[in-house]
XYZ file of C-alpha atoms in Angstrom:
567
model
C -31.758 -35.363 55.841
C -31.844 -37.613 53.058
C -27.896 -37.516 51.481
C -26.889 -39.044 48.246
C -23.510 -39.354 47.026
C -23.103 -39.491 43.467
C -19.825 -40.781 41.472
C -19.930 -40.241 37.517
C -17.148 -43.088 36.355
C -15.147 -42.580 33.264
C -16.393 -45.898 31.986
C -19.159 -48.645 32.906
C -16.474 -50.895 33.674
C -14.995 -48.942 36.459
C -16.409 -48.588 40.086
C -15.830 -45.635 42.676
C -14.163 -46.594 45.723
C -14.810 -42.972 47.317
C -18.626 -42.856 47.270
C -18.333 -46.160 49.355
C -15.929 -45.490 51.816
C -17.572 -42.087 52.552
C -21.153 -43.424 52.746
C -20.129 -46.580 54.952
C -18.453 -44.207 57.215
C -21.250 -41.518 57.384
C -23.455 -44.665 58.371
C -21.294 -45.389 61.023
C -21.017 -42.313 62.621
C -24.312 -40.502 62.203
C -27.910 -41.178 62.031
C -28.159 -39.746 58.644
C -29.661 -41.585 55.851
C -27.106 -41.921 52.765
C -26.771 -43.760 49.920
C -24.718 -43.568 46.717
C -25.246 -43.610 43.072
C -22.627 -44.825 40.440
C -23.001 -43.167 36.960
C -21.014 -42.759 33.930
C -20.155 -39.921 31.623
C -21.586 -41.737 28.451
C -25.010 -41.895 29.561
C -27.620 -39.136 28.881
C -27.332 -36.537 31.245
C -31.313 -36.188 31.714
C -31.285 -39.738 32.410
C -28.588 -39.458 35.191
C -30.127 -36.113 36.459
C -33.621 -38.057 36.666
C -31.729 -41.225 38.557
C -30.417 -38.348 41.454
C -33.990 -36.764 41.646
C -35.734 -40.275 42.231
C -33.928 -40.444 45.340
C -35.820 -36.995 46.848
C -32.149 -35.924 48.237
C -31.748 -32.845 50.411
C -28.057 -33.225 50.193
C -26.028 -34.318 46.964
C -22.292 -34.820 47.239
C -20.334 -35.327 43.872
C -17.071 -37.126 43.355
C -15.021 -34.707 41.206
C -12.177 -35.691 38.604
C -10.654 -34.191 35.878
C -12.977 -36.469 33.383
C -16.455 -35.434 34.593
C -15.948 -31.845 36.305
C -17.846 -30.170 33.801
C -20.761 -32.697 33.795
C -20.672 -32.483 37.615
C -20.809 -28.438 37.367
C -23.772 -28.772 34.861
C -25.990 -31.069 36.688
C -25.374 -29.521 40.083
C -26.488 -26.194 38.695
C -29.500 -27.858 36.948
C -30.673 -29.518 40.560
C -30.048 -26.065 42.162
C -32.089 -23.939 39.848
C -34.889 -26.716 40.554
C -34.438 -26.734 44.308
C -32.628 -23.747 45.740
C -32.945 -25.495 49.241
C -31.071 -28.679 47.955
C -27.546 -28.463 49.638
C -24.283 -29.037 46.691
C -21.148 -30.606 47.842
C -18.184 -31.358 45.781
C -15.118 -33.399 46.733
C -12.211 -35.174 45.129
C -9.063 -34.096 43.465
C -10.629 -31.763 41.212
C -11.727 -29.707 43.416
C -9.662 -29.930 46.547
C -7.210 -27.234 45.127
C -8.594 -23.519 44.076
C -11.579 -24.263 46.397
C -12.214 -20.649 46.898
C -12.103 -19.756 42.856
C -14.723 -22.675 42.213
C -16.770 -21.693 44.828
C -16.820 -17.872 43.531
C -17.182 -18.930 39.839
C -20.161 -21.200 40.464
C -22.626 -19.747 42.917
C -24.543 -22.855 42.976
C -22.074 -24.879 44.923
C -22.386 -24.756 48.764
C -19.666 -26.630 50.233
C -16.382 -28.054 48.728
C -14.434 -30.967 50.820
C -10.855 -30.657 50.240
C -8.532 -33.683 50.352
C -9.571 -36.797 52.091
C -13.159 -36.813 52.798
C -13.994 -38.835 55.712
C -13.649 -36.721 58.492
C -14.715 -33.386 57.083
C -18.119 -34.690 55.231
C -19.120 -36.561 58.910
C -18.251 -33.193 60.574
C -20.368 -31.214 58.085
C -23.409 -33.596 57.778
C -23.633 -33.570 61.721
C -23.378 -29.795 61.530
C -26.162 -29.434 59.051
C -28.414 -32.098 60.651
C -28.009 -30.059 63.996
C -28.075 -26.794 62.269
C -24.664 -25.704 63.744
C -21.646 -23.507 62.483
C -19.336 -25.085 60.136
C -16.878 -22.571 60.457
C -14.409 -24.960 62.624
C -14.709 -27.940 60.265
C -11.016 -28.635 59.184
C -10.689 -29.216 55.040
C -13.963 -27.394 54.598
C -14.607 -24.640 52.057
C -18.288 -22.892 52.666
C -20.156 -19.655 52.128
C -20.883 -16.915 55.108
C -22.029 -13.764 54.889
C -22.076 -13.776 51.000
C -18.402 -14.712 51.117
C -16.112 -17.909 50.499
C -14.316 -19.096 53.459
C -11.456 -21.387 53.535
C -11.345 -23.268 56.939
C -8.160 -24.625 57.904
C -6.448 -27.664 56.580
C -6.996 -30.905 57.821
C -3.854 -31.768 60.469
C -4.864 -35.511 61.333
C -6.994 -38.048 59.119
C -9.124 -41.199 59.850
C -7.256 -44.326 60.614
C -7.699 -46.476 57.500
C -8.439 -49.502 59.740
C -11.689 -47.711 60.826
C -12.947 -47.916 57.376
C -15.267 -50.621 56.491
C -14.663 -53.005 53.458
C -16.045 -50.944 50.571
C -18.322 -53.338 48.496
C -21.263 -55.539 49.164
C -21.108 -59.192 49.462
C -23.901 -59.231 46.895
C -22.654 -56.709 44.439
C -22.159 -58.123 40.703
C -18.921 -56.891 39.174
C -19.081 -58.833 36.101
C -17.114 -57.157 33.354
C -15.981 -54.354 35.802
C -12.625 -53.341 37.296
C -13.008 -52.867 40.925
C -10.497 -50.708 43.048
C -9.129 -51.348 46.478
C -6.397 -49.497 48.457
C -3.845 -50.703 51.083
C -2.093 -47.382 51.620
C -2.917 -43.746 51.126
C 0.198 -41.281 50.213
C 3.609 -41.964 48.730
C 7.044 -41.943 49.497
C 8.221 -39.925 46.644
C 7.382 -36.487 45.301
C 6.761 -36.584 41.517
C 5.920 -33.030 40.645
C 3.559 -34.065 38.010
C 1.465 -36.330 40.387
C -1.189 -35.108 42.815
C 0.011 -37.407 45.682
C 3.153 -34.816 45.775
C 0.704 -32.488 47.740
C 0.654 -35.173 50.513
C 3.265 -36.532 52.920
C 4.041 -39.720 54.099
C 2.224 -43.216 53.713
C -0.677 -44.228 55.883
C -1.252 -48.227 55.609
C -4.229 -50.565 56.590
C -3.365 -53.215 58.496
C -2.151 -56.914 57.001
C -5.017 -58.550 59.619
C -7.626 -56.293 57.904
C -6.110 -56.742 54.187
C -6.400 -60.618 54.714
C -9.908 -60.001 55.578
C -10.879 -57.913 52.633
C -8.884 -60.145 50.041
C -11.031 -63.266 51.042
C -13.916 -61.160 49.903
C -12.405 -59.313 46.972
C -11.043 -62.829 45.411
C -14.780 -63.995 45.395
C -16.071 -61.321 43.230
C -16.482 -61.426 39.626
C -14.495 -58.610 38.737
C -12.483 -58.495 35.608
C -9.617 -57.255 37.721
C -9.046 -55.780 41.237
C -6.888 -52.317 40.713
C -4.777 -51.233 43.884
C -4.680 -47.709 44.103
C -1.591 -47.587 46.147
C 0.666 -45.046 44.843
C 3.934 -47.221 45.304
C 2.858 -50.673 46.254
C 6.362 -51.977 46.950
C 7.362 -49.031 49.267
C 7.477 -51.715 52.051
C 9.159 -54.996 50.543
C 8.272 -57.672 53.019
C 4.889 -56.128 53.383
C 4.242 -56.215 49.586
C 5.397 -59.806 49.293
C 3.165 -61.045 52.251
C 0.414 -59.229 50.584
C 1.198 -60.733 47.335
C 1.778 -64.271 48.568
C -1.646 -64.236 50.575
C -3.378 -63.315 47.001
C -1.646 -66.312 45.618
C -3.021 -68.500 48.475
C -6.641 -67.485 48.472
C -7.063 -66.353 44.867
C -8.539 -69.735 43.178
C -10.476 -68.084 40.727
C -7.122 -66.301 39.455
C -8.706 -62.643 39.559
C -6.230 -60.549 37.964
C -4.566 -57.932 40.731
C -3.173 -54.582 39.109
C -0.450 -52.604 40.854
C 1.717 -49.805 40.465
C 5.556 -50.688 41.313
C 8.604 -48.423 41.304
C 11.051 -50.896 39.599
C 14.304 -49.181 40.959
C 13.647 -50.529 44.664
C 13.171 -54.003 43.985
C 16.088 -56.032 44.981
C 16.796 -59.622 44.051
C 14.776 -61.466 46.289
C 11.754 -59.501 45.465
C 12.489 -59.921 41.957
C 13.149 -63.860 42.212
C 9.533 -63.669 44.150
C 8.044 -62.232 41.149
C 9.446 -64.875 38.996
C 7.669 -67.460 40.784
C 4.552 -65.966 40.905
C 1.345 -67.765 39.098
C 1.046 -67.087 35.557
C -1.611 -64.275 34.432
C -2.491 -63.471 38.184
C -0.405 -60.143 38.362
C -0.360 -56.946 36.160
C 2.416 -54.694 37.018
C 2.322 -50.751 35.958
C 5.793 -49.294 35.929
C 6.043 -45.476 35.480
C 9.078 -44.838 33.538
C 7.824 -41.237 32.428
C 11.403 -40.470 30.595
C 14.807 -41.948 30.310
C 16.185 -38.258 30.028
C 17.963 -37.602 33.265
C 17.523 -33.649 33.083
C 13.688 -34.352 32.917
C 13.658 -36.909 35.724
C 15.415 -33.971 38.109
C 13.052 -31.219 36.986
C 9.993 -33.429 38.116
C 11.506 -34.639 41.402
C 11.930 -37.825 40.223
C 14.704 -40.063 41.534
C 15.470 -42.373 39.076
C 18.206 -44.438 37.710
C 17.264 -45.778 34.174
C 19.858 -48.309 33.505
C 18.840 -49.858 37.098
C 14.841 -49.622 36.338
C 15.560 -51.049 32.703
C 17.812 -54.102 34.338
C 14.922 -54.958 36.536
C 12.258 -54.327 34.514
C 13.783 -56.794 31.723
C 14.221 -59.612 34.373
C 10.230 -59.020 35.535
C 9.285 -59.375 31.855
C 12.124 -62.236 31.161
C 9.778 -64.340 33.758
C 7.015 -64.704 31.532
C 4.395 -64.734 34.106
C 3.377 -61.331 35.159
C 1.813 -58.724 32.604
C 4.256 -55.332 32.597
C 2.905 -52.224 31.525
C 5.262 -49.105 31.075
C 4.412 -45.242 30.713
C 5.739 -42.672 29.137
C 4.398 -38.977 29.622
C 5.061 -36.581 26.687
C 5.527 -32.746 27.494
C 7.620 -33.054 30.737
C 10.151 -30.196 30.949
C 13.347 -30.596 29.069
C 11.804 -33.130 26.606
C 11.810 -32.381 23.011
C 10.633 -34.251 20.347
C 14.067 -35.793 19.836
C 14.559 -36.557 23.339
C 10.949 -38.239 23.653
C 12.096 -40.066 20.467
C 15.273 -41.728 22.352
C 12.927 -42.389 25.456
C 10.517 -44.360 23.206
C 13.324 -46.159 21.566
C 14.642 -47.559 25.057
C 11.556 -48.569 26.654
C 10.202 -50.197 23.516
C 13.367 -52.614 23.504
C 12.299 -53.693 27.093
C 9.540 -55.403 25.327
C 6.899 -55.158 27.964
C 3.176 -56.027 27.270
C 2.322 -52.780 26.696
C 3.431 -49.133 26.288
C 1.298 -46.538 27.686
C 2.080 -43.118 26.141
C 0.463 -40.342 27.965
C 0.571 -36.562 27.885
C 1.273 -34.181 30.664
C -1.945 -33.225 32.793
C -0.890 -30.060 34.412
C -3.184 -30.917 37.469
C -4.536 -28.666 40.336
C -2.428 -28.902 43.562
C 0.700 -30.372 41.807
C 4.375 -28.750 41.739
C 4.388 -28.835 38.015
C 1.619 -26.356 37.998
C 3.305 -24.055 40.202
C 6.563 -24.331 38.260
C 4.685 -24.243 34.633
C 6.083 -20.875 33.520
C 9.547 -21.939 34.492
C 9.484 -24.468 31.685
C 7.071 -22.532 29.444
C 4.519 -25.398 29.689
C 1.111 -23.835 28.412
C -1.961 -25.971 28.844
C -5.603 -26.048 28.462
C -7.720 -23.996 31.217
C -10.066 -26.642 31.617
C -10.171 -30.187 32.552
C -8.110 -32.448 31.746
C -5.422 -29.537 31.764
C -3.496 -31.236 29.142
C -0.359 -29.820 27.965
C -0.443 -27.654 24.768
C 3.391 -27.037 24.346
C 6.416 -26.332 26.372
C 9.543 -24.378 25.864
C 10.892 -27.815 24.103
C 7.972 -29.155 22.364
C 5.547 -27.699 20.131
C 1.797 -28.550 19.730
C 2.136 -30.201 16.242
C 4.904 -32.199 17.758
C 2.554 -33.382 20.524
C -0.465 -33.920 18.063
C 1.995 -36.045 15.723
C 3.064 -38.085 18.944
C -0.733 -38.609 19.463
C -0.893 -40.186 16.130
C 1.940 -42.397 17.250
C 0.449 -43.229 20.382
C -2.502 -44.468 18.679
C -0.814 -46.975 16.283
C 1.465 -48.330 19.285
C -2.244 -49.147 21.024
C -3.356 -50.756 17.657
C -0.186 -52.583 16.694
C 1.807 -53.260 19.637
C -0.100 -53.327 22.923
C -1.195 -57.127 23.466
C 1.630 -58.114 21.130
C -0.871 -59.450 18.277
C 1.570 -58.115 15.575
C 4.989 -58.791 17.597
C 6.799 -61.095 15.133
C 5.928 -58.730 12.214
C 7.193 -56.275 14.081
C 10.543 -57.813 15.136
C 11.395 -58.704 11.537
C 10.876 -54.906 10.775
C 12.935 -53.761 13.519
C 16.086 -55.527 12.280
C 15.904 -52.789 9.560
C 14.664 -49.444 11.503
C 14.509 -47.920 15.067
C 11.395 -48.440 16.582
C 9.977 -44.833 16.944
C 11.462 -44.199 13.206
C 8.909 -47.207 12.189
C 6.017 -45.789 14.316
C 6.653 -42.089 12.720
C 6.606 -43.428 9.140
C 3.931 -45.557 9.565
C 1.741 -42.509 11.200
C 3.118 -40.350 8.077
C 1.493 -43.409 5.944
C -1.725 -43.317 7.676
C -2.091 -39.452 7.668
C -1.560 -39.550 3.802
C -3.900 -42.107 3.349
C -6.214 -40.347 5.797
C -6.642 -43.785 7.841
C -6.770 -42.030 10.850
C -10.288 -40.963 9.990
C -12.294 -43.924 10.313
C -12.067 -47.062 12.129
C -10.212 -50.481 10.938
C -11.181 -53.946 12.156
C -8.386 -56.192 13.105
C -8.100 -57.888 9.582
C -8.002 -54.541 7.830
C -4.877 -53.667 10.292
C -3.089 -56.593 8.897
C -3.492 -55.565 5.296
C -2.556 -51.787 6.165
C 0.538 -52.838 7.804
C 1.736 -55.426 5.009
C 1.135 -52.609 2.285
C 3.140 -49.990 4.439
C 6.020 -52.613 5.185
C 6.251 -53.495 1.456
C 6.230 -49.706 0.055
C 8.477 -48.206 2.526
C 11.066 -51.183 3.483
C 11.035 -53.359 0.560
C 10.396 -56.313 2.862
C 8.752 -59.609 2.316
C 7.140 -60.040 5.972
C 4.425 -62.825 4.596
C 5.334 -65.508 6.700
C 5.835 -63.263 9.862
C 2.689 -61.783 9.178
C 0.723 -65.078 8.445
C 1.985 -66.443 11.617
C 0.752 -63.287 13.670
C -2.526 -63.355 12.189
C -2.863 -67.173 12.894
C -2.044 -66.763 16.340
C -4.578 -64.028 17.144
C -7.248 -65.311 14.565
C -9.081 -68.577 15.478
C -11.787 -68.206 13.019
C -11.456 -65.359 10.393
C -10.238 -66.688 6.934
C -6.704 -65.945 6.013
C -6.305 -63.060 3.475
C -5.060 -64.598 0.120
C -1.821 -62.412 0.079
C -0.929 -64.400 3.266
C -1.959 -67.553 2.487
C -3.173 -68.872 -1.101
C -4.229 -72.302 -0.107
C -7.583 -73.364 1.800
C -7.671 -74.680 4.998
C -10.324 -77.025 4.330
C -7.945 -79.224 2.347
C -6.372 -80.526 5.736
C -9.369 -80.996 7.895
C -8.840 -84.868 7.081
C -5.134 -84.343 8.613
C -6.597 -82.563 11.674
C -8.683 -85.698 12.370
C -5.860 -87.708 12.171
C -4.219 -85.572 14.717
C -7.015 -85.994 16.976
C -7.098 -89.688 16.766
C -3.608 -89.731 18.317
C -3.762 -89.846 22.257
C -0.684 -87.677 22.717
C -1.809 -85.067 20.501
C -4.870 -84.951 22.179
C -3.842 -85.143 25.429
C -0.906 -82.529 25.392
C -3.363 -80.041 23.766
C -7.059 -80.597 24.735
C -6.755 -82.398 28.272
C -9.811 -80.828 29.438
C -11.901 -81.708 26.169
C -10.969 -85.806 26.006
C -14.779 -86.791 25.666
C -15.156 -84.060 23.391
C -16.307 -85.474 19.593
C -13.347 -84.851 17.286
C -15.748 -83.467 14.895
C -16.228 -80.409 17.120
C -12.474 -80.404 18.063
C -11.606 -79.803 14.334
C -12.884 -76.149 14.977
C -10.881 -75.573 17.820
C -7.258 -75.050 16.036
C -5.743 -74.366 12.556
C -3.567 -76.226 10.566
C -1.616 -74.891 7.419
C 1.141 -76.265 5.138
C 4.066 -74.006 4.652
C 7.432 -75.482 2.876
C 6.436 -79.145 3.283
C 5.785 -78.786 6.967
C 2.609 -78.612 8.857
C 1.648 -76.160 11.889
C -1.038 -76.278 13.986
C -2.128 -73.435 15.802
C -3.909 -73.845 19.263
C -5.789 -71.435 21.159
C -6.198 -70.627 24.986
C -7.388 -67.680 27.081
C -7.430 -64.673 24.173
C -7.126 -62.226 27.250
C -3.895 -63.923 28.672
C -0.899 -62.940 26.589
C 1.100 -65.994 27.942
C -1.402 -68.749 27.098
C -3.302 -67.039 23.970
C -2.199 -69.393 21.435
C 0.878 -71.235 20.201
C 2.127 -72.850 17.162
C 3.137 -76.203 17.126
C 5.098 -78.024 13.991
C 3.104 -81.365 13.822
C 4.926 -82.585 10.421
C 6.327 -85.588 12.345
C 3.202 -86.470 14.011
C 1.229 -86.624 10.645
C 4.259 -88.752 9.187
C 3.334 -91.400 12.219
C 6.529 -90.597 14.157
């Protein structure tokens, strides 16, 4: 019986952990021929169907999420029409809840795996191979005598240490993110999160994690994302894992993990501040700073404590920090969201991720939606449309603000200019006014390259605030643009007139050793193109560039006036 497990990822750069674990587990415990196939939602549907059918599967299992469920249903129905004997299995968070309704609505689905898939899928495949009854398999929803039957829930799960390392030694993950888990479950119970449907935390042994990390750091992945819901739930375990990452991560592969800031103590914060620069990315879910909102979603959070701890991590200037806010939560009006935004903006994290409530199947907030007047779309991704506290027009306008925050705040490309403006207005008020300006000028209707973003920001600030931000905007432009010509409104001189001064700098050993230590033998006529030099108010400034993807080493500005004077 030829079995194919299919993942349809949201982007090419993503990988799917589930189909790897499941296929490995089936191979280890059965004699069934099983393989997996990874596709993306951006591929042509006919092409994906052809790729699936090339494997000549008897059984096709789809991994289902909010971003792919509509596509999965379309493809599964097409496969079933073509071959009525093909068995269709769905699993994943999008079908683990309301499985009976799903199967009644879509008769081409034969089975749904609810919750973790290893044991029920393994037992199902054995039963199908032996042509035995599936009626006693926990975690399975199936058909019997023209009815949909929901078997008992799973009461026990596989030991995580029994799962194989999920990736092949020779898999090429260039330009991709790969995922890894050291735990399943979460110690917290936030009502908007699917983890609220689980109880307790199960963990992989430290010995096994060390073995896996040795393999993970040898991949060519852009980053390794740990999918643990709260990586630091066990302080000493988290510190030991991170210490081992530092020890073996010679290629400085980035590791991304979710932290709960409020439970970090002085020892852990000091430990984080000593980590290598640019190796770790921390995502901290704030969601809201409104106590009433946090209480409504079962989030035990002291924002003042969270803010103080997060500030100490950010001030370490060695780890990337992303902060999350969610619009559409209970008791969070437009004005209250504004306050939350201003408070977390002032923490100056590298990224502010503004999300919109997804009322996911199986979550407590979905069950309590009527209590808060939460109305949401009936189809995935089940995004909030309005609540008792915020209406659709306000949510749509927040989406405009979210786009501008992504363009202008995230990665800090415009940070000096934004800092200048924030002396005269509040963060949310600025982005609100900017969004109105973009709307009036129909700027949301088209794509704008980065150089145009500078123009638009300059024009808006000049019109709205009557501020001259040329100096700060010029500084931002040169710190992020190595080659693009400076706009005339920012700088009315030509950089070519300073080429001879760049050569003068490069013949100085102290300058070259300090800023081009790995390029000492590179001819100066080439190195002159590796940095920029301008004159401003009788002083000279060199702009030198490092890793464009590393906010801590992207670029620097150096006053070289004294060097050029021979000092």
